[in-house]
Coordinates of C-alpha atoms in Angstrom, one line a residue:
M1 CA -16.7 -13.7 7.9
P2 CA -19.5 -11.6 8.6
R3 CA -19.1 -12.3 12.3
L4 CA -15.6 -11.2 12.1
L5 CA -16.5 -7.9 10.2
A6 CA -19.2 -7.3 12.9
I7 CA -16.3 -7.7 15.5
L8 CA -14.3 -5.3 13.6
A9 CA -17.0 -2.7 13.4
T10 CA -17.6 -3.0 17.2
T11 CA -13.9 -2.5 17.8
H12 CA -13.6 0.7 15.9
A13 CA -16.2 2.2 18.2
L14 CA -14.4 0.7 21.2
I15 CA -11.0 2.0 20.3
A16 CA -11.3 5.3 18.8
P17 CA -14.7 7.3 19.8
P18 CA -15.1 10.4 17.6
S19 CA -14.3 12.8 20.4
Q20 CA -11.2 11.3 21.5
R21 CA -9.8 10.9 17.8
H22 CA -7.5 13.8 17.6
G23 CA -5.7 13.6 20.9
T24 CA -2.2 14.5 21.3
A25 CA -1.0 11.4 23.2
Q26 CA 2.4 10.1 22.0
R27 CA 2.9 6.7 20.4
A28 CA 6.0 4.9 19.1
I29 CA 4.2 4.2 15.8
K30 CA 3.1 7.8 14.3
I31 CA 1.3 6.3 11.4
V32 CA 1.1 3.3 9.1
D33 CA 1.9 5.4 5.9
H34 CA 1.5 2.8 3.1
V35 CA 0.8 -0.7 2.1
N36 CA 2.9 -2.4 -0.4
M37 CA 1.2 -4.7 -2.7
N38 CA 1.7 -5.9 -6.5
H39 CA -0.5 -5.1 -9.3
E40 CA -0.7 -7.4 -12.7
K41 CA 1.9 -6.6 -14.8
G42 CA 1.1 -4.1 -17.8
R43 CA -2.3 -3.5 -16.5
H44 CA -2.1 0.1 -15.4
D45 CA -5.5 0.9 -17.2
L46 CA -7.0 -1.3 -14.3
L47 CA -5.1 0.7 -11.4
K48 CA -6.2 4.0 -13.0
A49 CA -10.1 2.6 -13.4
F50 CA -10.0 1.5 -10.0
Y51 CA -8.0 3.5 -7.6
F52 CA -8.2 6.9 -9.5
D53 CA -11.2 7.1 -11.4
L54 CA -13.6 5.4 -9.1
L55 CA -12.0 5.4 -5.5
G56 CA -10.6 8.9 -6.0
F57 CA -6.9 8.2 -4.9
A58 CA -4.5 10.8 -6.6
V59 CA -1.4 9.8 -8.4
D60 CA 1.5 10.6 -6.4
P61 CA 3.7 12.9 -8.6
R62 CA 7.1 10.9 -7.8
K63 CA 5.7 8.1 -10.0
M64 CA 3.4 9.9 -12.4
E65 CA 5.8 9.1 -15.1
N66 CA 5.1 5.4 -14.6
L67 CA 1.5 5.9 -15.2
D68 CA 2.2 8.0 -18.4
K69 CA 4.4 5.0 -19.8
G70 CA 2.1 2.2 -18.3
K71 CA 4.7 0.3 -16.7
K72 CA 6.4 0.0 -13.2
T73 CA 5.5 1.1 -9.7
L74 CA 2.6 3.5 -9.0
W75 CA 1.9 5.2 -5.6
A76 CA -1.9 6.0 -4.9
N77 CA -2.3 8.6 -2.4
A78 CA -5.3 8.7 0.1
G79 CA -4.9 11.8 2.2
I80 CA -1.8 11.2 4.3
A81 CA -1.4 7.7 3.5
Q82 CA -0.8 5.8 0.2
L83 CA -0.6 2.4 -1.4
H84 CA 2.4 1.3 -3.2
L85 CA 1.7 -0.9 -6.2
P86 CA 4.9 -2.1 -8.2
E87 CA 4.3 -4.7 -10.7
G88 CA 4.0 -8.3 -10.1
K89 CA 6.3 -11.0 -12.0
P90 CA 3.7 -11.0 -13.6
E91 CA 0.8 -11.7 -11.0
A92 CA -1.0 -9.5 -8.9
Q93 CA -0.8 -9.9 -4.9
P94 CA -4.2 -9.5 -3.4
L95 CA -4.0 -8.5 0.4
D96 CA -4.6 -11.5 2.9
G97 CA -6.9 -9.3 4.8
R98 CA -9.0 -6.1 4.1
L99 CA -8.4 -2.2 3.7
T100 CA -11.0 0.2 5.4
L101 CA -11.4 3.5 3.3
A102 CA -13.4 6.4 5.1
Y103 CA -15.1 9.1 3.1
A104 CA -16.3 12.4 4.4
D105 CA -19.5 11.3 2.0
L106 CA -20.3 9.2 -0.6
D107 CA -21.3 11.5 -3.4
R108 CA -18.5 10.4 -5.9
F109 CA -20.0 7.0 -6.2
D110 CA -22.9 8.1 -8.3
E111 CA -24.6 6.2 -10.9
A112 CA -22.2 7.2 -14.0
R113 CA -19.1 6.7 -12.0
L114 CA -20.3 3.1 -11.1
N115 CA -21.3 2.0 -14.4
A116 CA -17.9 3.2 -16.0
A117 CA -16.1 1.1 -13.1
H118 CA -18.0 -1.9 -14.0
E119 CA -17.4 -1.5 -17.8
A120 CA -13.7 -0.8 -17.4
L121 CA -13.0 -3.5 -15.0
E122 CA -15.3 -6.2 -16.5
G123 CA -13.6 -9.6 -16.6
T124 CA -11.6 -9.1 -13.3
K125 CA -12.3 -9.6 -9.7
F126 CA -13.9 -6.3 -9.1
Q127 CA -17.1 -6.2 -7.1
M128 CA -18.8 -3.4 -5.3
R129 CA -21.9 -4.1 -3.3
A130 CA -24.0 -1.4 -1.1
N131 CA -24.3 -2.4 2.7
A132 CA -25.9 -0.6 5.7
D133 CA -23.0 1.8 5.9
G134 CA -21.3 2.2 2.4
F135 CA -19.9 -0.5 0.2
D136 CA -18.1 -3.8 0.4
V137 CA -15.3 -3.8 -2.5
S138 CA -13.0 -6.2 -4.1
C139 CA -10.0 -4.7 -6.3
P140 CA -9.5 -6.1 -9.6
W141 CA -7.2 -8.7 -8.2
G142 CA -9.4 -9.3 -5.2
T143 CA -8.1 -7.4 -2.4
P144 CA -11.1 -6.8 0.1
M145 CA -12.1 -3.3 1.1
T146 CA -14.6 -1.6 2.8
I147 CA -15.8 1.9 2.1
K148 CA -17.8 3.8 4.7
I149 CA -18.8 7.4 5.7
D150 CA -16.9 9.1 8.4
G151 CA -16.5 12.8 8.4
E152 CA -13.9 13.0 11.5
A153 CA -11.7 10.2 9.4
A154 CA -9.2 12.7 8.0
D155 CA -5.9 12.8 9.7
P156 CA -5.0 16.3 10.0
R157 CA -1.1 16.0 10.5
G158 CA -0.1 16.1 6.8
V159 CA -0.7 14.8 3.7
Q160 CA 0.9 13.2 0.5
D161 CA 2.8 15.0 -2.3
G162 CA 1.0 16.3 -5.2
E163 CA -2.8 17.0 -5.9
A164 CA -5.3 16.0 -2.9
S165 CA -6.9 12.7 -3.1
A166 CA -10.7 12.7 -2.8
P167 CA -11.3 13.4 1.0
L168 CA -10.7 9.7 2.1
H169 CA -8.4 8.2 4.6
M170 CA -7.2 4.6 5.1
T171 CA -8.6 4.1 8.9
D172 CA -7.8 0.5 9.1
I173 CA -5.4 -2.1 7.7
A174 CA -6.5 -5.8 8.6
L175 CA -4.2 -8.5 8.2
H176 CA -5.2 -12.1 8.6
V177 CA -3.4 -14.6 10.9
S178 CA -3.9 -18.3 10.7
R179 CA -6.7 -19.7 12.7
G180 CA -5.6 -20.5 16.3
A181 CA -2.6 -18.1 16.1
D182 CA -1.7 -16.3 19.4
L183 CA -3.0 -12.9 19.0
A184 CA -1.9 -12.1 22.4
G185 CA 1.6 -12.9 21.7
V186 CA 1.1 -10.5 18.6
Q187 CA 0.1 -7.9 21.0
R188 CA 3.4 -8.4 23.2
F189 CA 5.3 -8.1 20.0
Y190 CA 3.6 -4.5 19.3
T191 CA 3.6 -3.5 22.9
S192 CA 7.4 -4.7 23.9
V193 CA 9.2 -4.0 20.3
M194 CA 7.2 -1.5 18.5
G195 CA 6.3 0.5 21.9
V196 CA 2.5 0.5 21.1
P197 CA 0.7 1.7 24.7
E198 CA -1.1 -1.3 26.1
G199 CA -4.3 1.0 26.4
D200 CA -4.2 1.3 22.4
C201 CA -4.7 -2.6 22.1
T202 CA -7.9 -4.2 22.3
L203 CA -8.1 -8.2 22.1
V204 CA -11.4 -9.5 21.0
A205 CA -12.5 -13.1 21.8
D206 CA -9.2 -14.5 20.5
Q207 CA -10.4 -13.7 16.9
L208 CA -9.3 -9.9 16.5
L209 CA -6.3 -7.7 17.9
Q210 CA -6.7 -4.2 17.1
L211 CA -4.0 -1.4 17.5
K212 CA -4.6 2.2 17.5
I213 CA -2.0 4.1 15.5
G214 CA -2.2 7.6 15.3
P215 CA -5.5 9.8 15.8
A216 CA -7.7 8.1 13.3
Q217 CA -6.2 4.8 12.2
T218 CA -6.0 1.2 13.7
L219 CA -3.9 -1.9 12.6
S220 CA -6.0 -5.1 13.0
F221 CA -5.0 -8.8 12.9
V222 CA -7.8 -11.0 12.3
A223 CA -8.1 -15.1 12.6
K224 CA -8.7 -16.3 9.1
P225 CA -12.1 -18.3 8.9
F226 CA -10.1 -21.2 7.2
G227 CA -6.7 -21.9 5.4
K228 CA -3.4 -20.3 6.7
A229 CA -2.7 -16.7 6.4
N230 CA 0.1 -15.7 3.8
H231 CA 1.7 -12.3 3.2
A232 CA 5.4 -13.7 2.5
E233 CA 6.8 -14.7 -0.6
L234 CA 10.1 -15.9 0.4
G235 CA 13.1 -16.6 -2.2
E236 CA 16.6 -15.6 -3.1
D237 CA 18.1 -12.9 -5.6
E238 CA 20.5 -14.2 -8.3
E239 CA 23.4 -14.0 -5.7
G240 CA 21.4 -16.3 -3.3
R241 CA 20.4 -13.6 -0.8
P242 CA 17.0 -13.5 0.9
T243 CA 14.2 -11.8 -0.7
N244 CA 10.6 -11.6 0.0
G245 CA 8.3 -10.5 -2.6
G246 CA 5.1 -10.4 -0.4
V247 CA 3.0 -7.5 0.7
H248 CA 4.7 -5.3 3.1
I249 CA 3.4 -2.6 5.5
S250 CA 5.4 0.6 6.2
M251 CA 5.2 2.8 9.3
Y252 CA 7.0 5.8 11.1
V253 CA 8.1 5.4 14.5
D254 CA 9.4 8.1 17.2
D255 CA 12.8 6.4 17.8
L256 CA 14.1 4.3 15.2
G257 CA 17.2 3.4 17.1
A258 CA 15.1 2.3 20.1
V259 CA 12.9 0.2 18.2
Y260 CA 15.9 -1.4 16.3
D261 CA 17.5 -2.2 19.5
R262 CA 14.4 -4.1 20.7
A263 CA 14.1 -6.0 17.6
D264 CA 17.7 -6.9 17.1
A265 CA 17.7 -8.2 20.7
L266 CA 15.2 -10.6 19.4
D267 CA 17.4 -11.4 16.4
L268 CA 14.3 -9.9 14.3
A269 CA 16.0 -7.3 11.9
Y270 CA 15.7 -8.5 8.5
V271 CA 17.5 -7.4 5.1
N272 CA 15.2 -7.8 2.2
Y273 CA 17.3 -7.8 -1.1
R274 CA 14.3 -7.0 -3.3
F275 CA 14.9 -3.4 -2.4
K276 CA 18.0 -1.4 -2.8
R277 CA 17.9 0.3 0.5
R278 CA 19.3 -2.3 3.2
A279 CA 20.1 -1.9 6.7
H280 CA 22.2 -4.7 8.1
T281 CA 23.2 -2.8 11.4
K282 CA 22.0 0.0 13.8
D283 CA 24.2 2.4 12.2
E284 CA 23.0 1.7 8.5
A285 CA 19.6 1.7 10.0
L286 CA 19.9 5.3 11.2
D287 CA 21.8 6.4 8.4
Q288 CA 19.0 5.3 5.9
C289 CA 16.5 6.1 8.1
M290 CA 14.9 2.5 7.8
F291 CA 14.9 -1.0 8.8
R292 CA 12.6 -4.2 8.3
V293 CA 11.4 -6.9 10.3
L294 CA 9.7 -9.9 8.9
D295 CA 8.6 -12.1 11.8
V296 CA 6.2 -11.2 14.2
I297 CA 6.9 -13.3 17.4
D298 CA 5.9 -13.4 21.1
P299 CA 8.7 -11.8 23.0
D300 CA 8.1 -14.0 25.8
A301 CA 8.4 -17.2 23.9
P302 CA 10.9 -16.3 21.0
E303 CA 11.6 -20.2 20.8
N304 CA 7.9 -20.6 19.1
G305 CA 9.0 -18.7 16.3
A306 CA 7.0 -16.3 13.9
I307 CA 3.1 -16.1 14.7
V308 CA 2.6 -14.5 11.6
Q309 CA 5.4 -13.4 8.6
V310 CA 4.4 -10.1 7.4
E311 CA 7.2 -7.5 6.5
H312 CA 7.3 -4.3 8.2
E313 CA 9.3 -1.5 6.7
I314 CA 10.1 0.5 9.9
R315 CA 11.0 4.2 9.4
S316 CA 12.4 7.2 11.1
C317 CA 10.5 10.4 11.1
V318 CA 13.9 12.2 11.2
K319 CA 17.3 12.1 9.6
P320 CA 20.3 11.9 12.0
D321 CA 20.9 15.5 11.8
G322 CA 17.4 16.0 13.3
S323 CA 16.0 17.1 10.2
K324 CA 12.7 15.9 8.9
Y325 CA 13.0 12.6 6.6
K326 CA 11.8 13.8 3.1
S327 CA 9.1 10.9 2.6
C328 CA 7.6 11.3 6.0
P329 CA 4.2 12.7 5.4
L330 CA 3.8 14.3 8.9
R331 CA 4.1 18.2 8.7
E332 CA 5.9 18.3 12.2
V333 CA 7.9 15.7 13.9

């Protein structure tokens, strides 16, 4: 794992030199706006102590009443991005990967705040260890995170609703793939289906694929040192329809219809009956401003099946009438 972390750190510098971060190049994926992962049912106290009190995420006002009630989903805002934290049934859902959080400075992590966090989170999987650039952290349920200083990390294009978070940004979402997985095929999925430019993709030693998303964010796929990667929890609802209770990532794209056409041509459009919004057709996708994909495949060899299963909630920045979709955090689309 240390070797892979070193590769990740090196590749950040290769992809996004600070002087180039806020360019205006057009990309099909505008932003990965949220990661959805379950927390332990009934433990909003742990969410509050970790995400809000320690890390400085802001409570999204659209879910504030749930914090007051101590149940159901919370949204934790980090500048322009956020985490969606629904209740598990009852277990939590640690990310099989790593999140990187960049702060303008690390002043908030003083002795008093760290001591309070250790006390509030005692008995959980929470850990926080200093490294040369910041901290390595585990959430109360084991999701690994890296905290670092980066004064240029904030994305100036928008912000989530409500009070501002601490000056932080989710600069990288790293997801594991099983050892030996075809990362070149994953790259072809993102260039051919999702429209990521070839120049925004970096493949390192068959161990890491990193995609530049927006001016200060990357989406990475990292070979797992051992074991199989797992992001999906597949099942059926009471009527026998497919569900996935696993982690998902959400992203906004320039042209939802074009992305849907490319995904549908490979039979990748997916309906998850866990959620009320469901797009069975292109027209429904355009009407609802979203559709989902579960299987990441190589478009050059679709017969080989999924390289990795990770649910993508693919959203449109605009509604069918051309107005901005209400949840899109970008000021201009």
